[in-house]
XYZ file of C-alpha atoms in Angstrom:
216
model
C -33.334 60.947 40.442
C -31.233 64.052 39.818
C -31.577 65.102 43.456
C -30.405 61.654 44.557
C -27.354 61.824 42.265
C -26.457 65.302 43.533
C -26.864 64.164 47.137
C -24.623 61.120 46.676
C -21.869 63.201 45.043
C -22.002 65.896 47.742
C -21.983 63.344 50.570
C -18.959 61.533 49.125
C -16.975 64.768 48.828
C -17.933 66.066 52.276
C -17.378 62.735 54.016
C -13.963 62.286 52.414
C -12.806 65.680 53.688
C -12.685 64.537 57.312
C -9.650 62.491 58.363
C -10.517 59.295 60.199
C -8.488 56.743 62.084
C -7.530 53.738 59.994
C -10.048 50.945 60.440
C -8.685 47.496 59.702
C -10.061 43.975 59.679
C -8.233 40.737 58.955
C -8.838 40.942 55.204
C -10.711 44.111 54.328
C -8.221 46.571 55.850
C -10.276 49.738 55.326
C -8.278 52.961 55.733
C -9.559 56.539 55.604
C -7.036 59.315 55.071
C -9.317 62.293 54.455
C -8.660 65.338 52.282
C -6.884 67.516 54.850
C -3.254 67.617 55.867
C -0.041 66.883 53.944
C -0.368 65.042 50.662
C 2.189 62.291 51.422
C 2.005 61.071 47.798
C -1.807 60.955 47.900
C -2.395 64.070 45.742
C -2.216 64.274 41.959
C -2.672 66.596 39.012
C -3.236 65.564 35.408
C -3.193 67.183 31.972
C -4.864 65.223 29.177
C -6.335 65.631 25.722
C -7.861 63.670 22.909
C -10.293 63.163 20.052
C -14.103 63.082 19.989
C -15.495 59.546 19.695
C -18.717 59.119 17.721
C -19.074 55.395 18.477
C -21.539 54.875 21.334
C -20.070 53.876 24.681
C -22.488 50.950 24.879
C -21.090 49.583 21.618
C -17.558 49.889 22.974
C -17.894 48.434 26.463
C -21.028 46.284 26.250
C -20.827 44.930 22.705
C -17.115 44.186 22.528
C -15.989 46.940 20.158
C -13.050 47.768 22.433
C -10.359 48.488 19.840
C -9.933 52.265 19.307
C -8.856 51.509 15.737
C -12.424 50.387 14.984
C -14.142 53.458 16.440
C -15.514 56.403 14.496
C -14.146 59.838 15.348
C -15.490 63.364 14.875
C -13.933 66.768 14.236
C -13.568 67.891 17.823
C -10.733 67.703 20.325
C -10.546 68.177 24.075
C -7.964 69.492 26.522
C -8.475 69.020 30.245
C -6.904 69.449 33.662
C -7.802 67.477 36.784
C -6.737 67.342 40.419
C -7.451 64.449 42.752
C -6.546 62.990 46.115
C -6.581 59.469 47.534
C -8.871 59.602 50.566
C -9.266 55.895 51.307
C -7.952 52.439 50.523
C -9.057 48.917 51.315
C -8.207 45.245 50.813
C -4.510 45.749 51.605
C -4.442 48.864 49.387
C -5.532 46.947 46.287
C -8.364 49.468 45.888
C -8.272 53.222 46.427
C -10.969 55.904 46.424
C -10.046 59.223 44.793
C -12.321 62.288 44.506
C -11.466 64.453 41.481
C -12.228 67.971 40.290
C -11.642 68.814 36.636
C -11.901 71.525 34.022
C -11.713 71.211 30.235
C -12.214 72.946 26.897
C -13.531 71.513 23.638
C -12.211 72.614 20.256
C -13.404 72.196 16.662
C -17.055 71.389 15.977
C -17.695 71.760 19.701
C -16.178 74.650 21.635
C -17.817 74.503 25.071
C -16.161 74.377 28.482
C -16.671 71.509 30.927
C -16.271 71.193 34.684
C -16.778 67.998 36.658
C -16.666 66.522 40.135
C -16.330 62.779 40.460
C -15.184 59.938 42.683
C -12.924 57.253 41.209
C -12.551 53.660 42.395
C -9.089 52.385 41.427
C -7.620 48.856 41.346
C -3.842 48.532 41.351
C -2.896 44.925 42.122
C -1.802 43.317 38.859
C 0.714 40.425 38.711
C 2.982 42.270 36.245
C 3.297 45.449 38.320
C 6.962 44.715 39.079
C 7.612 45.262 35.361
C 5.112 47.980 34.442
C 2.960 49.422 37.183
C -0.667 49.367 35.979
C -3.931 50.580 37.460
C -7.515 50.705 36.215
C -10.225 53.024 37.500
C -13.744 54.236 36.801
C -15.729 57.177 38.094
C -19.172 58.343 39.001
C -19.934 62.036 39.252
C -21.421 65.082 37.571
C -20.300 67.045 34.510
C -21.513 70.541 33.631
C -21.016 72.124 30.194
C -21.128 75.846 29.418
C -23.646 75.125 26.627
C -25.263 72.215 24.809
C -23.671 71.739 21.396
C -25.608 70.636 18.318
C -23.688 67.351 18.457
C -24.812 66.694 22.025
C -28.394 67.585 21.107
C -28.264 65.025 18.290
C -26.814 62.353 20.579
C -29.281 63.073 23.384
C -32.250 61.392 21.755
C -34.544 64.231 22.835
C -33.226 67.052 20.583
C -32.357 69.091 23.685
C -29.482 67.549 25.565
C -28.537 68.863 28.977
C -25.762 70.945 30.468
C -25.659 68.778 33.598
C -24.929 65.112 32.912
C -23.384 62.092 34.588
C -19.580 61.826 34.346
C -18.215 58.337 33.696
C -14.515 58.064 32.882
C -12.926 54.605 32.793
C -9.147 54.793 32.570
C -5.980 52.717 32.596
C -2.594 54.004 33.748
C 1.008 52.907 33.266
C 4.115 53.860 35.237
C 7.622 52.622 35.910
C 7.715 50.506 39.094
C 10.656 52.524 40.406
C 8.812 55.842 39.886
C 5.047 55.593 40.337
C 4.762 59.362 40.706
C 4.498 59.836 36.923
C 1.745 57.994 35.084
C 0.636 57.803 31.489
C -3.160 57.864 31.541
C -5.544 56.604 28.858
C -9.031 57.837 29.748
C -12.428 57.566 28.063
C -13.882 60.972 28.981
C -17.656 60.501 28.785
C -20.827 62.337 29.827
C -24.409 61.154 29.453
C -27.750 60.969 31.213
C -26.892 57.621 32.850
C -30.139 55.976 31.754
C -32.233 58.738 33.292
C -30.450 58.852 36.652
C -29.192 62.388 36.000
C -30.959 63.477 32.791
C -33.296 62.136 30.127
C -30.569 62.866 27.557
C -29.182 59.554 26.323
C -25.705 60.543 25.157
C -23.322 63.456 25.284
C -19.778 64.408 24.371
C -17.070 61.786 24.811
C -13.370 61.704 23.992
C -10.587 59.149 23.894
C -7.776 60.923 25.712
C -4.163 60.410 26.720
C -2.507 62.345 29.508
C 0.192 62.651 32.135
C -0.571 62.441 35.856
C 1.884 63.573 38.525
C 1.435 62.221 42.054
C 2.943 64.021 45.022
């Protein structure tokens, strides 16, 4: 399973690096831009940080405990940096595909470093976007930590944890319609074994974060 996950991530990154001619149908309108050449407002960088969340992700997103005010938090914080690029869009640009590379540092009860490579699927066609431009996105990818903290070992369910885990980061962004180049980002930065797809570790470190993304 781990080999399959690694293969999918590598293929997505390699395939997105080659520019392709826009392919359009009457409704799907699939467009590949690739990762080479001028950015043309398809590149972005982001700085973000936040607080460790003890509440399980399954309780938050599958059991309806979606209010951050009801979550339990731990004594660890996170600061991260990420760079991404839009390599494709489809359905009249309602959806975009954005590979991302990131680097982060934990502080407090956990002090490890993290690096990740992921691909985000983003939706940006909300009826109120003329008033406040909003997008939502989620990722699939891999996250590697410099060490396995005691907290991650406890959350893993196997007393070991794993340095290499799946990276899942749902996020919502807000920007002014007249200047979409600057976004406020609220991201749930999460790593886990993905039900055995990447590791037999159940849970890992996760943070509720807020950040600023600049598109150029």
